[in-house]
Coordinates of C-alpha atoms and ligand atoms in Angstrom, one line a residue:
Chain A
M16 CA -112.1 84.0 -128.7
I17 CA -113.9 82.6 -131.7
P18 CA -114.1 85.9 -133.7
S19 CA -110.3 86.3 -133.3
I20 CA -109.8 82.7 -134.4
I21 CA -111.9 83.4 -137.6
I22 CA -110.0 86.6 -138.3
K23 CA -106.6 85.0 -137.9
S24 CA -107.7 82.1 -140.1
I25 CA -108.9 84.4 -142.9
E26 CA -105.7 86.5 -142.6
G27 CA -103.6 83.3 -143.0
L28 CA -105.6 82.1 -146.0
N29 CA -105.7 85.5 -147.6
S30 CA -102.0 85.6 -147.9
S31 CA -102.5 83.1 -150.8
W32 CA -105.9 84.4 -151.9
G33 CA -104.6 87.9 -152.2
L34 CA -108.1 89.5 -151.8
E35 CA -108.1 93.2 -151.0
Y36 CA -111.6 92.8 -149.7
F37 CA -110.3 90.9 -146.7
Q38 CA -107.7 93.5 -145.6
E39 CA -109.9 94.8 -142.9
L40 CA -111.8 92.3 -140.9
N41 CA -114.5 92.7 -138.3
A42 CA -117.8 91.0 -137.2
D43 CA -119.7 92.6 -140.1
T44 CA -117.2 91.4 -142.8
R45 CA -119.1 89.4 -145.4
L46 CA -117.8 86.0 -146.1
F47 CA -119.9 83.7 -148.3
H48 CA -122.3 86.4 -149.4
P49 CA -123.3 87.9 -152.7
D50 CA -121.4 91.1 -151.9
S51 CA -118.1 89.2 -151.1
P52 CA -115.6 87.8 -153.5
M53 CA -115.2 84.6 -151.5
T54 CA -115.6 81.5 -153.7
S55 CA -117.2 78.2 -152.5
M56 CA -113.8 76.6 -152.6
Q57 CA -112.3 79.4 -150.5
L58 CA -115.2 78.8 -148.0
V59 CA -114.3 75.1 -147.9
Q60 CA -110.6 76.1 -147.2
L61 CA -111.8 78.4 -144.4
V62 CA -114.0 75.7 -142.9
A63 CA -111.1 73.2 -142.9
R64 CA -108.8 75.7 -141.3
L65 CA -111.3 76.6 -138.7
E66 CA -112.1 73.0 -137.7
E67 CA -108.4 72.5 -137.2
V68 CA -107.8 75.7 -135.1
V69 CA -110.9 75.2 -133.0
E70 CA -109.7 71.8 -132.1
E71 CA -106.2 73.1 -131.3
E72 CA -107.7 75.8 -129.1
T73 CA -110.6 74.0 -127.4
G74 CA -109.8 70.3 -127.8
Q75 CA -113.3 69.9 -129.4
V76 CA -113.8 68.3 -132.8
I77 CA -116.5 70.1 -134.7
T78 CA -117.9 69.8 -138.2
L79 CA -118.9 73.0 -139.9
A80 CA -121.6 71.6 -142.3
D81 CA -124.9 73.3 -142.4
E82 CA -127.9 72.7 -144.7
H83 CA -128.4 76.4 -145.1
A84 CA -124.8 77.0 -146.3
M85 CA -125.9 78.3 -149.7
S86 CA -128.8 80.3 -148.4
Q87 CA -128.6 84.1 -148.5
K88 CA -130.9 84.5 -145.5
R89 CA -130.1 81.7 -143.1
S90 CA -126.5 80.7 -143.8
P91 CA -124.1 80.8 -140.9
F92 CA -121.3 81.6 -143.3
L93 CA -122.7 85.0 -144.3
T94 CA -120.5 87.1 -142.0
I95 CA -117.7 86.7 -139.5
G96 CA -120.3 87.5 -136.8
S97 CA -122.8 84.8 -137.9
L98 CA -120.0 82.2 -138.3
S99 CA -118.8 83.0 -134.9
E100 CA -122.2 82.5 -133.4
Y101 CA -122.6 79.2 -135.2
I102 CA -119.2 77.9 -134.0
T103 CA -120.0 78.9 -130.5
S104 CA -123.3 77.1 -130.7
L105 CA -121.5 73.8 -131.6
L106 CA -119.1 74.0 -128.7
T107 CA -120.0 72.4 -125.4
P108 CA -119.2 75.0 -122.7
Chain B
M16 CA -97.5 58.2 -149.6
I17 CA -100.1 58.3 -146.9
F18 CA -103.3 56.2 -147.6
I19 CA -106.6 55.9 -145.9
I20 CA -108.4 52.7 -146.8
S21 CA -111.8 52.0 -145.3
G22 CA -113.1 48.5 -144.6
S23 CA -109.6 47.2 -144.1
R24 CA -110.2 44.3 -141.7
K25 CA -110.8 41.6 -144.4
G26 CA -111.6 41.0 -148.0
I27 CA -110.5 43.4 -150.7
G28 CA -109.7 46.2 -148.2
R29 CA -107.3 44.0 -146.3
E30 CA -105.5 43.0 -149.5
L31 CA -105.3 46.6 -150.6
V32 CA -103.6 47.5 -147.3
E33 CA -101.1 44.7 -147.7
H34 CA -100.4 45.7 -151.3
Y35 CA -99.7 49.3 -150.4
L36 CA -97.7 48.4 -147.3
S37 CA -95.5 46.1 -149.3
S38 CA -94.8 48.9 -151.7
G39 CA -93.5 51.0 -148.8
H40 CA -96.5 53.3 -148.2
T41 CA -98.1 54.2 -144.9
V42 CA -101.7 53.0 -144.5
I43 CA -104.4 54.0 -142.1
G44 CA -107.3 51.6 -142.1
C45 CA -110.6 51.4 -140.4
S46 CA -113.5 49.0 -139.9
R47 CA -116.0 48.1 -137.2
G48 CA -113.9 45.3 -135.9
L49 CA -110.3 44.9 -134.7
T50 CA -107.7 43.8 -137.2
E51 CA -105.1 41.1 -136.8
L52 CA -102.7 42.9 -139.0
A53 CA -99.7 44.3 -137.2
H54 CA -97.2 46.3 -139.2
P55 CA -95.1 49.3 -138.2
N56 CA -96.6 51.4 -141.1
Y57 CA -100.2 50.5 -140.4
T58 CA -102.7 52.1 -138.0
H59 CA -106.2 50.7 -137.5
F60 CA -109.2 52.7 -136.3
E61 CA -112.1 50.7 -135.1
L62 CA -115.1 52.7 -136.3
D63 CA -118.3 52.6 -138.4
V64 CA -117.8 54.7 -141.6
S65 CA -121.3 56.2 -141.1
D66 CA -120.3 57.6 -137.6
E67 CA -119.6 61.2 -138.4
P68 CA -117.6 62.3 -135.3
A69 CA -115.5 59.1 -135.4
V70 CA -114.7 59.6 -139.1
A71 CA -113.9 63.3 -138.6
S72 CA -111.6 62.5 -135.7
M73 CA -109.8 59.7 -137.6
V74 CA -109.1 62.0 -140.5
K75 CA -107.9 64.9 -138.3
K76 CA -105.7 62.5 -136.3
T77 CA -104.2 61.2 -139.5
A78 CA -103.5 64.6 -140.9
R79 CA -101.9 65.7 -137.7
A80 CA -99.7 62.6 -137.4
H81 CA -98.6 62.4 -141.0
G82 CA -99.0 66.0 -142.2
R83 CA -100.9 64.9 -145.3
I84 CA -103.2 62.4 -146.9
D85 CA -102.4 61.4 -150.4
V86 CA -104.9 58.7 -151.2
L87 CA -108.4 57.8 -149.9
I88 CA -109.9 54.5 -150.9
N89 CA -113.5 54.2 -150.0
N90 CA -113.7 50.4 -149.9
A91 CA -116.0 49.6 -146.9
G92 CA -119.2 48.1 -148.2
I93 CA -121.9 45.6 -147.5
A94 CA -124.4 43.8 -149.7
T95 CA -127.5 41.7 -149.4
M96 CA -129.1 39.3 -151.8
N97 CA -132.8 40.0 -151.5
P98 CA -135.7 40.8 -153.8
V99 CA -137.1 44.3 -153.2
A100 CA -140.4 42.8 -152.0
L101 CA -138.6 41.1 -149.1
T102 CA -136.1 43.8 -148.1
P103 CA -136.7 45.4 -144.7
L104 CA -136.3 49.2 -144.4
T105 CA -133.6 48.6 -141.8
T106 CA -131.5 46.6 -144.3
A107 CA -132.0 49.3 -146.9
K108 CA -130.8 52.0 -144.4
S109 CA -127.8 50.0 -143.3
I110 CA -126.7 49.4 -146.8
F111 CA -126.9 53.1 -147.6
N112 CA -125.3 54.1 -144.3
T113 CA -122.2 52.1 -145.0
N114 CA -121.9 52.2 -148.8
F115 CA -123.1 55.8 -149.5
H116 CA -123.0 57.8 -146.3
G117 CA -119.6 56.3 -145.3
T118 CA -118.2 57.2 -148.7
F119 CA -119.6 60.7 -148.5
L120 CA -118.3 61.4 -144.9
L121 CA -114.8 60.1 -145.6
S122 CA -114.6 62.0 -148.9
R123 CA -115.9 65.2 -147.4
E124 CA -113.4 65.1 -144.5
V125 CA -110.4 63.9 -146.5
A126 CA -111.0 66.5 -149.3
K127 CA -110.6 69.2 -146.7
V128 CA -107.1 68.0 -145.9
M129 CA -106.2 67.4 -149.6
L130 CA -107.4 70.9 -150.5
K131 CA -104.6 72.3 -148.4
Q132 CA -102.1 70.2 -150.2
E133 CA -103.6 71.1 -153.6
R134 CA -103.4 67.5 -154.6
G135 CA -104.9 64.1 -153.7
R136 CA -106.6 61.0 -155.1
I137 CA -110.0 59.7 -154.0
I138 CA -111.0 56.3 -155.3
N139 CA -114.5 54.8 -154.6
L140 CA -115.5 51.2 -154.8
S141 CA -118.5 50.6 -157.0
T142 CA -119.6 47.3 -158.6
V143 CA -120.8 45.8 -161.8
A144 CA -124.1 45.0 -160.0
H145 CA -125.2 48.6 -161.0
P146 CA -124.6 48.5 -164.8
L147 CA -125.8 44.8 -165.0
K148 CA -129.0 45.7 -163.1
L149 CA -128.7 42.6 -161.1
E150 CA -132.0 41.2 -159.8
G151 CA -131.9 40.6 -156.1
E152 CA -129.4 43.3 -155.5
A153 CA -131.5 46.4 -155.9
L154 CA -130.5 48.1 -152.7
Y155 CA -126.8 47.3 -153.1
A156 CA -126.8 48.4 -156.8
A157 CA -128.7 51.6 -155.9
S158 CA -126.3 52.5 -153.1
K159 CA -123.4 52.1 -155.6
A160 CA -125.2 54.0 -158.3
A161 CA -125.3 56.8 -155.6
V162 CA -121.6 56.4 -155.1
E163 CA -120.9 56.7 -158.8
S164 CA -123.0 59.8 -159.1
F165 CA -121.4 61.3 -156.1
T166 CA -117.9 60.5 -157.6
Q167 CA -118.8 62.4 -160.7
V168 CA -120.2 65.5 -159.0
Q169 CA -117.4 65.7 -156.4
A170 CA -114.9 65.3 -159.2
R171 CA -116.3 68.5 -160.8
E172 CA -116.4 70.4 -157.5
L173 CA -112.8 69.5 -156.9
G174 CA -111.7 69.9 -160.5
P175 CA -109.7 73.1 -160.1
T176 CA -108.0 71.9 -156.9
G177 CA -105.6 69.1 -157.9
I178 CA -107.7 66.4 -156.4
T179 CA -109.1 63.7 -158.6
V180 CA -112.1 61.5 -157.7
N181 CA -112.7 58.2 -159.6
A182 CA -114.4 54.9 -159.1
I183 CA -113.7 51.3 -159.9
G184 CA -116.4 48.8 -160.5
P185 CA -115.0 45.3 -159.9
T186 CA -116.7 42.1 -161.2
P187 CA -117.2 39.4 -158.5
V188 CA -114.1 38.7 -156.4
L189 CA -114.2 35.7 -154.1
T190 CA -114.6 37.3 -150.7
D191 CA -117.1 37.0 -147.8
L192 CA -119.3 39.6 -149.6
V193 CA -120.3 37.2 -152.3
K194 CA -120.3 34.0 -150.2
G195 CA -124.1 33.9 -150.0
V196 CA -124.6 34.1 -153.8
P197 CA -125.8 30.8 -155.2
K198 CA -123.4 29.1 -157.7
E199 CA -125.9 29.1 -160.6
K200 CA -126.5 32.8 -160.1
M201 CA -122.7 33.5 -159.9
D202 CA -122.1 31.5 -163.1
S203 CA -124.7 33.3 -165.1
L204 CA -123.3 36.6 -163.8
L205 CA -119.8 35.8 -164.9
Q206 CA -121.2 34.8 -168.3
R207 CA -122.4 38.3 -168.8
Q208 CA -118.8 39.6 -168.7
A209 CA -116.7 40.0 -171.9
I210 CA -113.9 38.1 -170.1
V211 CA -115.4 35.2 -168.1
R212 CA -113.6 34.8 -164.8
F213 CA -113.5 36.0 -161.2
G214 CA -111.7 39.3 -160.6
S215 CA -108.6 39.3 -158.5
I216 CA -107.0 41.8 -156.2
E217 CA -104.3 42.5 -158.9
D218 CA -107.1 43.5 -161.3
I219 CA -108.2 46.1 -158.7
T220 CA -104.8 47.4 -157.7
N221 CA -103.9 47.8 -161.3
V222 CA -106.7 50.3 -161.8
I223 CA -106.1 52.0 -158.5
D224 CA -102.4 52.3 -159.3
F225 CA -103.4 53.9 -162.6
F226 CA -105.8 56.4 -160.9
I227 CA -103.2 57.4 -158.3
R228 CA -100.1 57.9 -160.4
P229 CA -99.0 61.5 -160.8
T230 CA -99.5 61.5 -164.5
S231 CA -103.2 60.6 -164.1
D232 CA -104.0 64.2 -162.9
F233 CA -106.3 64.8 -166.0
I234 CA -108.4 61.7 -165.2
T235 CA -111.3 62.4 -162.9
G236 CA -115.0 61.6 -162.5
Q237 CA -114.5 58.3 -164.2
V238 CA -116.0 54.9 -163.4
L239 CA -114.0 52.0 -164.7
Y240 CA -115.6 48.6 -164.7
L241 CA -113.6 45.4 -164.9
G242 CA -114.2 42.3 -167.1
G243 CA -115.6 44.2 -170.1
I244 CA -118.8 45.4 -168.5
S245 CA -120.0 48.9 -169.5
Ligands
NAP23 N1 -116.2 40.9 -153.5 C1 -116.8 41.3 -154.7 O1 -117.2 40.5 -155.5 C2 -117.0 42.8 -155.0 C3 -117.4 43.1 -156.3 C4 -117.6 44.5 -156.6 C5 -117.4 45.4 -155.6 N2 -117.0 45.1 -154.4 C6 -116.9 46.1 -153.4 O2 -115.6 46.0 -152.7 C7 -115.7 46.5 -151.4 C8 -115.1 45.5 -150.5 O3 -115.8 44.3 -150.5 P1 -115.3 42.9 -150.0 O4 -115.7 41.9 -151.0 O5 -113.9 43.0 -149.6 O6 -116.3 42.7 -148.7 P2 -116.0 41.9 -147.3 O7 -115.0 40.8 -147.5 O8 -117.3 41.6 -146.8 O9 -115.3 43.1 -146.5 C9 -115.9 44.3 -146.2 C10 -115.0 45.1 -145.3 O10 -115.7 46.3 -145.0 C11 -115.7 46.5 -143.6 N3 -117.0 47.2 -143.2 C12 -118.3 46.8 -143.5 N4 -119.2 47.6 -143.0 C13 -118.4 48.7 -142.4 C14 -118.8 49.9 -141.8 N5 -120.1 50.2 -141.6 N6 -117.8 50.6 -141.3 C15 -116.5 50.3 -141.5 N7 -116.1 49.2 -142.1 C16 -117.1 48.4 -142.6 C17 -115.6 45.1 -143.0 O11 -114.9 45.1 -141.7 P3 -115.8 45.0 -140.3 O12 -116.7 43.9 -140.4 O13 -114.7 44.9 -139.3 O14 -116.5 46.4 -140.3 C18 -114.6 44.5 -144.0 O15 -113.3 44.8 -143.7 C19 -117.1 46.8 -151.2 O16 -117.4 48.2 -151.3 C20 -117.9 46.1 -152.2 O17 -119.1 46.6 -152.6 C21 -116.8 43.8 -154.0

């Protein structure tokens, strides 16, 4: 469920970002990564959108803030896959 | 407009709530205690501003209920009068928790909502205790110095987004916060101002009204002190 929430959220936001890079989305798509055109402000917009949708879908309030956000090795925001794992780890089953 | 004002049970926060309600706005307030204020356009959340899940939930509920948040006023604050040598670590931590971490959490959460609107106004409460380097108020002044620095950096981060972040530094205003300050100390403090008198709520709303009006969209990262302090 989480990967599809992320994909839908990016698709929604990309209608105003207009980035060709995000036309095809899968678990390996790079998000806040040196090879991706996503800016830090776009990442913040995605985080805000995801917190909202996750709450709508699961009823759980989560905060996506991580001390490694800007790290190229350990950031959960590097790819759709890593972000999905991170969100899943914050949700209580 | 939709306002969130922290620390709204009493003092300056309570007066700010009444000011903006009387101008026809909708206000969401919060503080640790319950409020006596009952008004159809006012909603109160009983929470500590340093409680991350409680703050996140209040902001999300507000955004859902009203569809937007136009103005955030980070007013909740506490102070102590104590020389550094006699200040317990627990006091230092609680001052930073409310004054700085509370401001940080509310600003972070509300900015996410404002980003979607591509406009918004964040106003933080500082104090002249910081520029005046007031003895006996080291922790309070340091926590507000942190708020000022935070204001200036967040203003830059949000620069391209239509959201402005500014701070106001009032001189002493007669509220419970300054109740414990001895009279001689207060008198000598007022004497250091260019204009020697207590501040009033109107002095504060005047500055906040200036920061929030639409034509102030080129004013961000500023700290405006009252009474001629700089
Ligand atoms: N008065 C002055 O002379 C003066 C001068 C310069 C700057 N300021 C600043 O103005 C702001 C308001 O001060 P004030 O004079 O109105 O103080 P006050 O009369 O003591 O009121 C403080 C307010 O903040 C709330 N509060 C305190 N800790 C909180 C927490 N952890 N979480 C949520 N709410 C909290 C209190 O309600 P609860 O007890 O219900 O939580 C109360 O509503 C502060 O930021 C202060 O630093 C004041």
